[in-house]
Amino acid sequence: MKKISFYKKRFLFQFFLWPFLYLSACNAYSADFQILLKDLQNKEPQIRLAAVEAIGKIRDERSVDALIEFLKNKDEDWEIQIRAIRHLGESKNTKALHILLQFFENVFLNFDCPAIKWNTALALSNFRDNERVFEALLDNLYYDNLVVREAVIQSLGDIGNEKAVPHLIPILREKNFALKLSAIGALEKLGNPSVIPHLKKFIANEKDPILKREALKTIRRLNTMEYKPLALQ
């Protein structure tokens, strides 16, 4: 009987104690979060940046909402905006899509800043199979900045839309090394073996040994991949 009484007491203790501890933890989290929100308005950029990093790692609805609101401040330093943009992309929360697309496409928000554009392109790569993202990236495939173009090409491979294939193949005929390398990588990620003849032609005409080697690796990988058309995935 003593053992039963002991376990009953233990059960009752835990039953009433754990909710209290949980509520205490929630209250502490709420208080900490309010401090972070306040830090987003601090005059010191280092404090605002630290707040963005801390909020971005939380990855819940409140943190996403906070970063979305933060990006609405057009006067914020672009270096800090970039970190908020990348965190919103990594959250993969569709609530963030609207403002990410705005920053990517609207010159009044990105000020035609290449750093904001290419970081937003990479952030958008987290939203696979999204038609609106695909169209926005495709519209910027020939943007007048090589770094932005490279990020767009990489993201077109990451989002998994096979309709990008015929748009990426012509990149193999361009002069820039980084663009061609990114196109090879994107075509491999898309996994469509129909690009193999184009890669073989690329190898025959390309002079750079690194690009030739990467294209050959991609051909070998595509030959061993189990190809699944997009409609069947």
Tab-separated table of C-alpha atoms in Angstrom:
chain	number	residue	atom	x	y	z
A	1	MET	CA	0.000	0.000	0.000
A	2	LYS	CA	2.866	2.330	0.753
A	3	LYS	CA	4.234	1.859	-2.747
A	4	ILE	CA	0.876	2.659	-4.302
A	5	SER	CA	0.556	5.729	-2.145
A	6	PHE	CA	4.059	6.829	-3.124
A	7	TYR	CA	3.379	6.502	-6.876
A	8	LYS	CA	0.063	8.246	-6.488
A	9	LYS	CA	1.786	11.146	-4.801
A	10	ARG	CA	4.462	11.179	-7.469
A	11	PHE	CA	1.858	11.146	-10.226
A	12	LEU	CA	-0.140	13.975	-8.640
A	13	PHE	CA	3.045	15.972	-8.111
A	14	GLN	CA	4.048	15.643	-11.759
A	15	PHE	CA	0.490	16.175	-12.980
A	16	PHE	CA	0.239	19.550	-11.300
A	17	LEU	CA	3.878	20.587	-11.545
A	18	TRP	CA	4.552	20.094	-15.264
A	19	PRO	CA	1.764	22.423	-16.470
A	20	PHE	CA	3.121	25.052	-14.097
A	21	LEU	CA	6.649	24.608	-15.424
A	22	TYR	CA	5.372	24.670	-18.997
A	23	LEU	CA	3.439	27.891	-18.443
A	24	SER	CA	6.471	29.411	-16.759
A	25	ALA	CA	8.625	28.503	-19.764
A	26	CYS	CA	6.025	29.953	-22.148
A	27	ASN	CA	5.863	33.170	-20.164
A	28	ALA	CA	9.647	33.422	-20.177
A	29	TYR	CA	9.703	32.791	-23.931
A	30	SER	CA	7.041	35.443	-24.465
A	31	ALA	CA	8.996	37.949	-22.401
A	32	ASP	CA	12.217	37.166	-24.283
A	33	PHE	CA	10.439	37.507	-27.599
A	34	GLN	CA	9.110	40.935	-26.621
A	35	ILE	CA	12.660	41.994	-25.844
A	36	LEU	CA	13.766	40.829	-29.302
A	37	LEU	CA	10.926	42.774	-30.919
A	38	LYS	CA	12.045	45.866	-29.039
A	39	ASP	CA	15.646	45.274	-30.152
A	40	LEU	CA	14.475	45.346	-33.786
A	41	GLN	CA	13.771	49.048	-33.240
A	42	ASN	CA	17.100	49.795	-31.545
A	43	LYS	CA	19.226	52.591	-32.980
A	44	GLU	CA	22.328	50.399	-32.990
A	45	PRO	CA	22.554	48.262	-36.171
A	46	GLN	CA	24.503	45.536	-34.354
A	47	ILE	CA	21.629	45.070	-31.894
A	48	ARG	CA	19.038	45.010	-34.687
A	49	LEU	CA	21.126	42.442	-36.569
A	50	ALA	CA	21.447	40.261	-33.455
A	51	ALA	CA	17.672	40.454	-32.967
A	52	VAL	CA	17.048	39.413	-36.577
A	53	GLU	CA	19.382	36.439	-36.179
A	54	ALA	CA	17.740	35.354	-32.922
A	55	ILE	CA	14.187	35.733	-34.248
A	56	GLY	CA	15.101	33.992	-37.498
A	57	LYS	CA	16.248	30.886	-35.626
A	58	ILE	CA	12.898	30.507	-33.827
A	59	ARG	CA	11.012	29.571	-37.028
A	60	ASP	CA	7.457	29.865	-35.696
A	61	GLU	CA	4.521	31.971	-36.868
A	62	ARG	CA	5.332	34.890	-34.596
A	63	SER	CA	8.932	35.043	-35.741
A	64	VAL	CA	7.901	34.983	-39.402
A	65	ASP	CA	5.367	37.762	-38.808
A	66	ALA	CA	8.011	39.802	-36.971
A	67	LEU	CA	10.535	39.546	-39.810
A	68	ILE	CA	7.880	40.393	-42.396
A	69	GLU	CA	7.006	43.541	-40.450
A	70	PHE	CA	10.692	44.339	-40.045
A	71	LEU	CA	11.248	44.261	-43.820
A	72	LYS	CA	8.499	46.843	-44.333
A	73	ASN	CA	10.895	49.470	-43.011
A	74	LYS	CA	12.422	50.768	-46.246
A	75	ASP	CA	15.086	52.747	-44.377
A	76	GLU	CA	16.699	49.675	-42.811
A	77	ASP	CA	20.347	48.855	-43.616
A	78	TRP	CA	20.527	46.482	-46.562
A	79	GLU	CA	22.976	44.194	-44.755
A	80	ILE	CA	20.370	43.559	-42.047
A	81	GLN	CA	17.539	43.259	-44.566
A	82	ILE	CA	19.467	40.481	-46.289
A	83	ARG	CA	19.628	38.413	-43.103
A	84	ALA	CA	15.873	38.817	-42.548
A	85	ILE	CA	15.263	37.802	-46.160
A	86	ARG	CA	17.400	34.669	-45.868
A	87	HIS	CA	15.736	33.646	-42.596
A	88	LEU	CA	12.275	34.060	-44.124
A	89	GLY	CA	13.316	31.881	-47.033
A	90	GLU	CA	14.713	29.208	-44.729
A	91	SER	CA	11.456	29.209	-42.749
A	92	LYS	CA	9.688	27.897	-45.904
A	93	ASN	CA	6.567	29.590	-44.576
A	94	THR	CA	4.305	30.614	-47.460
A	95	LYS	CA	3.284	33.718	-45.499
A	96	ALA	CA	6.726	35.097	-46.356
A	97	LEU	CA	6.364	34.605	-50.101
A	98	HIS	CA	4.575	37.875	-50.828
A	99	ILE	CA	7.199	40.151	-49.313
A	100	LEU	CA	10.083	38.054	-50.692
A	101	LEU	CA	8.677	38.377	-54.200
A	102	GLN	CA	8.205	42.102	-53.631
A	103	PHE	CA	11.847	42.512	-52.614
A	104	PHE	CA	12.937	40.477	-55.603
A	105	GLU	CA	10.892	42.334	-58.207
A	106	ASN	CA	10.179	45.821	-56.855
A	107	VAL	CA	13.013	48.286	-57.467
A	108	PHE	CA	11.526	50.633	-54.856
A	109	LEU	CA	12.208	47.974	-52.227
A	110	ASN	CA	15.472	46.460	-53.436
A	111	PHE	CA	16.850	49.747	-54.867
A	112	ASP	CA	18.288	47.633	-57.688
A	113	CYS	CA	20.852	46.413	-55.167
A	114	PRO	CA	22.509	43.223	-56.504
A	115	ALA	CA	23.146	41.904	-52.994
A	116	ILE	CA	19.459	42.137	-52.075
A	117	LYS	CA	18.433	40.617	-55.415
A	118	TRP	CA	20.720	37.600	-55.293
A	119	ASN	CA	20.023	36.872	-51.633
A	120	THR	CA	16.284	37.054	-52.313
A	121	ALA	CA	16.691	34.726	-55.296
A	122	LEU	CA	18.378	32.189	-53.030
A	123	ALA	CA	15.688	32.673	-50.370
A	124	LEU	CA	13.002	31.935	-52.960
A	125	SER	CA	14.712	28.645	-53.823
A	126	ASN	CA	13.222	27.201	-50.633
A	127	PHE	CA	9.735	27.273	-52.146
A	128	ARG	CA	9.791	24.257	-54.448
A	129	ASP	CA	7.208	23.745	-57.184
A	130	ASN	CA	5.745	27.223	-56.719
A	131	GLU	CA	4.688	28.602	-60.094
A	132	ARG	CA	4.843	32.240	-59.019
A	133	VAL	CA	8.423	31.798	-57.795
A	134	PHE	CA	9.353	30.032	-61.031
A	135	GLU	CA	7.977	32.892	-63.132
A	136	ALA	CA	9.757	35.550	-61.054
A	137	LEU	CA	13.083	33.744	-61.334
A	138	LEU	CA	12.645	33.152	-65.044
A	139	ASP	CA	11.888	36.844	-65.613
A	140	ASN	CA	15.286	37.647	-64.071
A	141	LEU	CA	17.328	34.971	-65.827
A	142	TYR	CA	18.966	37.656	-67.998
A	143	TYR	CA	19.199	40.344	-65.338
A	144	ASP	CA	22.101	42.731	-65.972
A	145	ASN	CA	24.202	41.512	-63.031
A	146	LEU	CA	26.187	38.277	-63.220
A	147	VAL	CA	25.961	37.468	-59.503
A	148	VAL	CA	22.167	37.855	-59.570
A	149	ARG	CA	21.970	35.689	-62.684
A	150	GLU	CA	24.088	33.008	-61.034
A	151	ALA	CA	21.750	32.952	-58.008
A	152	VAL	CA	18.695	32.797	-60.283
A	153	ILE	CA	20.138	29.843	-62.199
A	154	GLN	CA	20.943	27.983	-58.989
A	155	SER	CA	17.453	28.640	-57.646
A	156	LEU	CA	15.800	27.444	-60.851
A	157	GLY	CA	17.549	24.136	-60.260
A	158	ASP	CA	16.546	24.046	-56.601
A	159	ILE	CA	12.805	24.667	-57.038
A	160	GLY	CA	12.455	21.587	-59.244
A	161	ASN	CA	10.353	22.951	-62.112
A	162	GLU	CA	11.334	21.106	-65.292
A	163	LYS	CA	10.011	23.934	-67.422
A	164	ALA	CA	13.311	25.638	-66.606
A	165	VAL	CA	15.284	23.112	-68.687
A	166	PRO	CA	14.913	24.754	-72.137
A	167	HIS	CA	15.777	28.121	-70.583
A	168	LEU	CA	18.925	26.813	-68.903
A	169	ILE	CA	20.419	25.007	-71.912
A	170	PRO	CA	21.257	28.259	-73.782
A	171	ILE	CA	23.274	29.382	-70.736
A	172	LEU	CA	25.776	26.650	-71.639
A	173	ARG	CA	26.687	28.687	-74.737
A	174	GLU	CA	27.531	31.854	-72.804
A	175	LYS	CA	31.078	32.996	-72.091
A	176	ASN	CA	30.962	33.391	-68.327
A	177	PHE	CA	32.460	30.473	-66.365
A	178	ALA	CA	30.274	30.870	-63.249
A	179	LEU	CA	27.043	31.022	-65.241
A	180	LYS	CA	27.889	27.884	-67.199
A	181	LEU	CA	28.912	26.048	-64.040
A	182	SER	CA	25.666	27.061	-62.326
A	183	ALA	CA	23.644	25.936	-65.346
A	184	ILE	CA	25.315	22.507	-65.294
A	185	GLY	CA	24.503	22.158	-61.593
A	186	ALA	CA	20.908	23.281	-62.086
A	187	LEU	CA	20.349	20.843	-64.942
A	188	GLU	CA	21.661	18.020	-62.785
A	189	LYS	CA	19.302	18.946	-59.946
A	190	LEU	CA	16.340	18.942	-62.327
A	191	GLY	CA	17.323	15.389	-63.228
A	192	ASN	CA	15.920	15.262	-66.759
A	193	PRO	CA	18.038	12.932	-68.955
A	194	SER	CA	16.884	14.757	-72.094
A	195	VAL	CA	19.663	17.293	-71.425
A	196	ILE	CA	22.415	14.673	-71.930
A	197	PRO	CA	22.826	15.317	-75.697
A	198	HIS	CA	23.161	19.039	-74.972
A	199	LEU	CA	25.805	18.343	-72.326
A	200	LYS	CA	27.719	16.097	-74.723
A	201	LYS	CA	27.702	18.864	-77.314
A	202	PHE	CA	28.845	21.281	-74.620
A	203	ILE	CA	31.778	19.015	-73.717
A	204	ALA	CA	32.802	18.743	-77.384
A	205	ASN	CA	32.921	22.526	-77.811
A	206	GLU	CA	34.034	23.709	-74.362
A	207	LYS	CA	37.722	24.467	-73.752
A	208	ASP	CA	37.729	24.821	-69.980
A	209	PRO	CA	38.740	21.475	-68.392
A	210	ILE	CA	36.838	22.147	-65.166
A	211	LEU	CA	33.563	22.783	-66.972
A	212	LYS	CA	34.094	19.758	-69.200
A	213	ARG	CA	34.712	17.593	-66.145
A	214	GLU	CA	31.611	18.888	-64.338
A	215	ALA	CA	29.446	18.329	-67.397
A	216	LEU	CA	30.763	14.771	-67.695
A	217	LYS	CA	29.996	14.122	-64.014
A	218	THR	CA	26.472	15.402	-64.555
A	219	ILE	CA	25.977	13.080	-67.525
A	220	ARG	CA	27.105	10.103	-65.454
A	221	ARG	CA	24.810	11.040	-62.585
A	222	LEU	CA	21.841	11.577	-64.907
A	223	ASN	CA	22.467	8.160	-66.436
A	224	THR	CA	22.244	6.539	-63.002
A	225	MET	CA	19.294	8.567	-61.694
A	226	GLU	CA	15.803	7.132	-61.518
A	227	TYR	CA	14.034	9.780	-63.556
A	228	LYS	CA	10.537	10.759	-62.477
A	229	PRO	CA	8.694	13.228	-64.707
A	230	LEU	CA	7.364	16.208	-62.802
A	231	ALA	CA	3.755	15.127	-63.369
A	232	LEU	CA	4.435	11.845	-61.546
A	233	GLN	CA	6.334	13.279	-58.582
